[in-house]
Every structure is written in structure tokens, then in C-alpha cells.
Coordinates of C-alpha atoms in Angstrom, one line a residue:
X1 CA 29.4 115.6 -57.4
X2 CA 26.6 117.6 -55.6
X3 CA 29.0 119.1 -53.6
X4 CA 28.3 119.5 -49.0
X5 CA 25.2 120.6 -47.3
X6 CA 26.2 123.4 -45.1
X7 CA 26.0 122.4 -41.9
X8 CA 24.2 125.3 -40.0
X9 CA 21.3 124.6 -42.7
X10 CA 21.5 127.9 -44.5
X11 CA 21.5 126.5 -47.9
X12 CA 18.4 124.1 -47.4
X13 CA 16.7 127.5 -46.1
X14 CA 18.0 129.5 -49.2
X15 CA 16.7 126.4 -51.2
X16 CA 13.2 126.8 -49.9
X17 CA 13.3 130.8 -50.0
X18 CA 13.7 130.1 -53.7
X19 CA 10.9 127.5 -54.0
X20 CA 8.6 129.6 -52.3
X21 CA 9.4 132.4 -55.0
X22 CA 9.5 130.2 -57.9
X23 CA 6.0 128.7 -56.7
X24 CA 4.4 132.7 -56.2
X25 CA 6.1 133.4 -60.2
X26 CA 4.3 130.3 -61.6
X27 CA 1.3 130.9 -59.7
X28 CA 1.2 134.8 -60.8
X29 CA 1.8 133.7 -64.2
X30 CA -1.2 131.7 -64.1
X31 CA -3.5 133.9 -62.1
X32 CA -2.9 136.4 -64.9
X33 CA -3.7 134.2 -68.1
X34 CA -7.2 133.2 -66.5
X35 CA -7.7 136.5 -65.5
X36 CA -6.9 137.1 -69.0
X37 CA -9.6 134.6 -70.1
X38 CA -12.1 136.1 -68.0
X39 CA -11.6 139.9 -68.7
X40 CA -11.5 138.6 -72.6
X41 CA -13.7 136.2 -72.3
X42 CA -17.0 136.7 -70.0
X43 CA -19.8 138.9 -71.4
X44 CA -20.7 141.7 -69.6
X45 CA -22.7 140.7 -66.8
X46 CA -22.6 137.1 -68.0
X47 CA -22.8 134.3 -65.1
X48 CA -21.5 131.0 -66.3
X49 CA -20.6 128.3 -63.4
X50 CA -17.4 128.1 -65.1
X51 CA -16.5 131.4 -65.0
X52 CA -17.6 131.9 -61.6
X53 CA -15.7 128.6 -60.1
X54 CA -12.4 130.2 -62.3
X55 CA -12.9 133.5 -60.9
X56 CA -12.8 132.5 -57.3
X57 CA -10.3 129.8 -57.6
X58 CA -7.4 132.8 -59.1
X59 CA -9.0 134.7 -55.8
X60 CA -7.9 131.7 -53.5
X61 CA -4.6 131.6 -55.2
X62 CA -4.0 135.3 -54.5
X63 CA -4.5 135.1 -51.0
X64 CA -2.2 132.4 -50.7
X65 CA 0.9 134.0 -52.2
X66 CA -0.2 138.1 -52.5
X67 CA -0.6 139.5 -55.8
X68 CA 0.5 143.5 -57.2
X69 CA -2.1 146.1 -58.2
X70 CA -2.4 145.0 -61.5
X71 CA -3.3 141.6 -61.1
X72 CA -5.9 142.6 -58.2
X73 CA -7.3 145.2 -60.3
X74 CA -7.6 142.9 -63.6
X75 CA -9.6 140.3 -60.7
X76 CA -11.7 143.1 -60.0
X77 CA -12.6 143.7 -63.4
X78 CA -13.0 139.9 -64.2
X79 CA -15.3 139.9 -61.1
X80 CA -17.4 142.8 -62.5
X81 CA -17.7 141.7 -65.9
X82 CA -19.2 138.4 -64.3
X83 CA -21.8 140.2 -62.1
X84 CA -20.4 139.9 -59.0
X85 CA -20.5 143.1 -57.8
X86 CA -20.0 142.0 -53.9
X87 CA -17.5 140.2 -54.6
X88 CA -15.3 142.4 -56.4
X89 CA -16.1 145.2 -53.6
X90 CA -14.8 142.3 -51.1
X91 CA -11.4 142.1 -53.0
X92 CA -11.4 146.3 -53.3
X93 CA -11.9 146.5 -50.1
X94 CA -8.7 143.9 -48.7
X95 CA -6.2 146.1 -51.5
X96 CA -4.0 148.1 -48.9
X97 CA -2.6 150.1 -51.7
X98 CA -5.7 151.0 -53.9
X99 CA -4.8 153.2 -57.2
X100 CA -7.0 154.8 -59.6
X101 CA -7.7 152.4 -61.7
X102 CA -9.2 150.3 -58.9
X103 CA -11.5 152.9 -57.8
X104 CA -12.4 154.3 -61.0
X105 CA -13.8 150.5 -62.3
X106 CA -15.9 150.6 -59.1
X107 CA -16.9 153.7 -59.1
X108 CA -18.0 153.2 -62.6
X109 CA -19.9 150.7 -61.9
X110 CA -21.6 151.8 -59.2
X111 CA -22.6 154.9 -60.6
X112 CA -24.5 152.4 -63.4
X113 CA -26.1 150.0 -60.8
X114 CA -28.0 152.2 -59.2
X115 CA -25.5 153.3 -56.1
X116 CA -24.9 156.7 -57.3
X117 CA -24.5 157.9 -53.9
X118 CA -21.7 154.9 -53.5
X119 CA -20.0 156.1 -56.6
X120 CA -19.8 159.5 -55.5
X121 CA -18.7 158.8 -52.0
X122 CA -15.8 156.5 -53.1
X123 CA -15.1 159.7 -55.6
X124 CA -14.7 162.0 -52.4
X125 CA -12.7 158.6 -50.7
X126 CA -10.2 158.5 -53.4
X127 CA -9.9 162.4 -53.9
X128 CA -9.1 162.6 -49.8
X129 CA -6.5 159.6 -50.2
X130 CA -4.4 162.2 -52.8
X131 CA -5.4 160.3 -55.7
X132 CA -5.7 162.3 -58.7
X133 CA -8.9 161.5 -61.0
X134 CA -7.9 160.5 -64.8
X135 CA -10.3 161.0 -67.6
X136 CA -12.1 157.5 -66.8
X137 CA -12.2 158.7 -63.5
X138 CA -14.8 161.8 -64.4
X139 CA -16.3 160.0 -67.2
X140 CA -17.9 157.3 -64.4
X141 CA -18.8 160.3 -61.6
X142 CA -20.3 162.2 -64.0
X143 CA -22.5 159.4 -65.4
X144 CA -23.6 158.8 -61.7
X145 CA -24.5 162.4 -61.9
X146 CA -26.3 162.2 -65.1
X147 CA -28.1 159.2 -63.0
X148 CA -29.2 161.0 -60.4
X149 CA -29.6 164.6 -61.7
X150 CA -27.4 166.3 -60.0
X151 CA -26.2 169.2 -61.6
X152 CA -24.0 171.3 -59.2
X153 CA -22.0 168.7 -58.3
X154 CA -21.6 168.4 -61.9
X155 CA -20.4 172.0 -62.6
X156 CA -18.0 171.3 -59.7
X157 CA -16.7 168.3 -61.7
X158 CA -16.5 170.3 -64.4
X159 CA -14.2 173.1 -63.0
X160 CA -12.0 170.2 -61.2
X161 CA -11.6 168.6 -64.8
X162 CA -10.4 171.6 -66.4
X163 CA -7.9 172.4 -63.6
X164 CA -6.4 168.9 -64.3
X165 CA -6.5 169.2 -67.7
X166 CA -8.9 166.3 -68.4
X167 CA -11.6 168.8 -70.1
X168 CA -9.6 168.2 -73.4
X169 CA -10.6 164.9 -73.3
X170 CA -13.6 163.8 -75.4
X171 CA -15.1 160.9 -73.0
X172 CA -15.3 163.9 -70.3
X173 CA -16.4 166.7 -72.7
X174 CA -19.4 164.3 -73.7
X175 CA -20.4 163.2 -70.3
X176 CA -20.7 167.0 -69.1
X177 CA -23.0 166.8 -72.4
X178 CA -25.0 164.6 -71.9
X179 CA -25.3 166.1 -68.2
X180 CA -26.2 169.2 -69.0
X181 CA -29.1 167.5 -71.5
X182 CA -30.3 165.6 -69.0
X183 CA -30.6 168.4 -66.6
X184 CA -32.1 170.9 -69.0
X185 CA -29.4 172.9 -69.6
X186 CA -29.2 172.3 -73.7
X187 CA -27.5 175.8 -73.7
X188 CA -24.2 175.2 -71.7
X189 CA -24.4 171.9 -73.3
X190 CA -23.7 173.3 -77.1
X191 CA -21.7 175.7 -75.5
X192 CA -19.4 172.4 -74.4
X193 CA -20.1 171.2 -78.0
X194 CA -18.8 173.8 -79.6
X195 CA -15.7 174.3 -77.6
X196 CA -14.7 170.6 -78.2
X197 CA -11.5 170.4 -79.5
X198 CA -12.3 167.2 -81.2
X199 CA -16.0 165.6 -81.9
X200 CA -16.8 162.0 -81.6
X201 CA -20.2 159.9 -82.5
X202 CA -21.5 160.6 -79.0
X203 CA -20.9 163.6 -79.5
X204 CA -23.1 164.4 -82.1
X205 CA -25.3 162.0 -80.8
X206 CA -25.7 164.3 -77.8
X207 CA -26.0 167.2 -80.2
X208 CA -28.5 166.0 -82.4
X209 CA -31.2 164.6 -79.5
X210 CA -30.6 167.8 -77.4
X211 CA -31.8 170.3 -80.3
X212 CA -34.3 167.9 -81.3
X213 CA -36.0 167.8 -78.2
X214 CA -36.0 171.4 -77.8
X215 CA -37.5 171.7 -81.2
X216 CA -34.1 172.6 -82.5
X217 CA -34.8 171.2 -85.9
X218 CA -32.8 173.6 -88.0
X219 CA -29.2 173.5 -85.7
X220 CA -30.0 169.2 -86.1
X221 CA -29.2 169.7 -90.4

């Protein structure tokens, strides 16, 4: 009814060569809907024992049967979100095929833990690699600039934004903003304001406490 088992054993090999896979699609499949539950569920830089056991047992699972991008990346972030800043540099640092996504959510959050210098060295990193920055991507440097005052390295983000065409892009405009503010320089920051194609609540934000400070009162009504 069954029908023969070939004899050379090709067919019992084929039979475990589709066990294996069907294992590595269930175990995928899971990975991602408690990644899911992390990414969703954990507060930002909330530690809860369940959490933290979850986290590293979708880890352990990885390593057994390999994982794509999006799944590392989306651990990464779960990792983050959870605190565990070491951790998730462990698991960026074991990706052979990194992306910008995965360094833009460390480099984000390095730049607002207090490893600026980290942040802007994994900028350089990913820029030598051939990996374009997106919006997100100047958004974090430039807050690790803002962090750390450092202006000229700003302008030079600045230039390399507008040569990619991310300058059109809100989250960028305000950063240089708030950059500028930060570094004195209210003047090429209204200059940014004003050549914003579109103005967010930040933006204004940005707008309204740079004038103020500077005594500004009538450009704040």
C-alpha cells in the first residue's frame, strides 16, 4: 500500500531533508510570533523575567536552525526594547549579512545611551560596507551629534543627506534642527525651518524653544 523503500536509501535521506525543513518552517514561524510578542509587547527598557527567558529562548532556537535578516533584526529590536543592550550587540555582531535596518537600530541606540562615539563609528562601519543610510539612519547619527555637540560632523551629515535625498524628510530636517539649537546656531536652524517642505509638531516645537531662548518672543506668535 505504502509502496518500496528504495534500496540505496535515497528516499529515507529525502525523508529527513524534508523533516529538517519542515522542523526550521515551524520553528521560524514561532520564533517570529514571540518576537512579535516582545517587539509589541515589552515596554521600552522594561525587564520582566519572562520576557528575558522568551527572548533568549527564540535566540537558542535561531542558532539551532539559522534565521533571515528579518527575523535577526526584529530579535535585535526585541532585545533592545528589553534593555539588553549587550546582548543584542552579541547577536549584531554574529549577522554575516548586516543591512541597514540592523545598524540603524543600534546605532540609534547607542547614540541615546551614552556611546555616541559607538554610534558614530558603526555610522562610518556601515557607510564603508556600501550601505546607503535611509532617513532613520541620519535621524539616530544626528541625535548622537546633538548628544555630544558636534557640529561639523553635523554639517557633513547634512550635505551627505541632501545628496541622497533624505533632506526632504521631516525626521532628518528636525534633527538638523534641533542640532543646530543645541549648538547655538538658531540662525541656520530657521533657515532649515523655513525651507521644510512639510512642518511637523517637532518641528515647531524646535521653532518655538529656539526663538524663545534667544529672546525671540515676537517670531514665537
Amino acid at each position: 500500500m505504502f509502496g518500496s523503500v528504495p534500496k540505496n536509501g535515497c528516499g529515507a535521506e529525502k525523508l529527513y531533508i524534508e523533516k529538517d525543513s519542515i522542523e526550521k518552517g515551524i520553528v521560524e514561524l514561532i520564533a517570529k510570533q514571540r518576537i512579535g510578542k516582545l517587539v509589541m509587547g515589552a515596554p521600552a527598557g522594561g525587564k520582566f523575567s519572562s520576557d528575558i527567558e522568551l527572548a533568549k529562548a527564540v535566540h537558542a532556537s535561531i542558532l539551532t536552525f539559522g534565521a533571515d535578516n528579518y527575523l535577526l533584526n526584529a530579535l535585535i529590536t526585541a532585545h533592545l526594547k528589553l534593555g539588553l543592550l549587550s546582548d543584542a550587540y552579541t547577536i549584531f555582531s554574529g549577522m554575516c549579512d548586516l543591512d541597514v535596518v540592523t545598524y540603524t537600530s543600534i546605532i540609534s541606540v547607542f547614540g541615546k545611551l551614552g556611546y555616541e562615539f559607538q554610534a558614530l563609528e558603526l555610522f562610518f562601519r556601515m557607510r564603508e560596507s556600501g550601505i546607503e543610510p535611509n532617513e532613520f539612519s541620519f535621524v539616530a547619527l544626528l541625535t548622537a551629534c546633538g548628544r555630544i555637540l558636534e557640529l561639523e560632523l553635523g554639517f557633513q551629515v547634512h550635505s551627505l543627506a541632501r545628496k541622497l535625498g533624505s533632506l526632504s524628510s521631516t525626521f532628518v530636517a528636525n534633527a538638523l534642527m534641533a542640532l543646530c539649537d543645541k549648538c547655538g546656531y538658531l540662525e541656520d536652524a530657521l533657515v532649515l525651518f523655513d525651507e521644510m517642505p512639510e512642518r511637523d509638531i517637532a518641528s515647531w516645537n524646535t521653532f518655538i524653544a529656539g526663538v524663545v531662548n534667544e529672546l525671540m518672543y515676537d517670531k514665537a506668535f
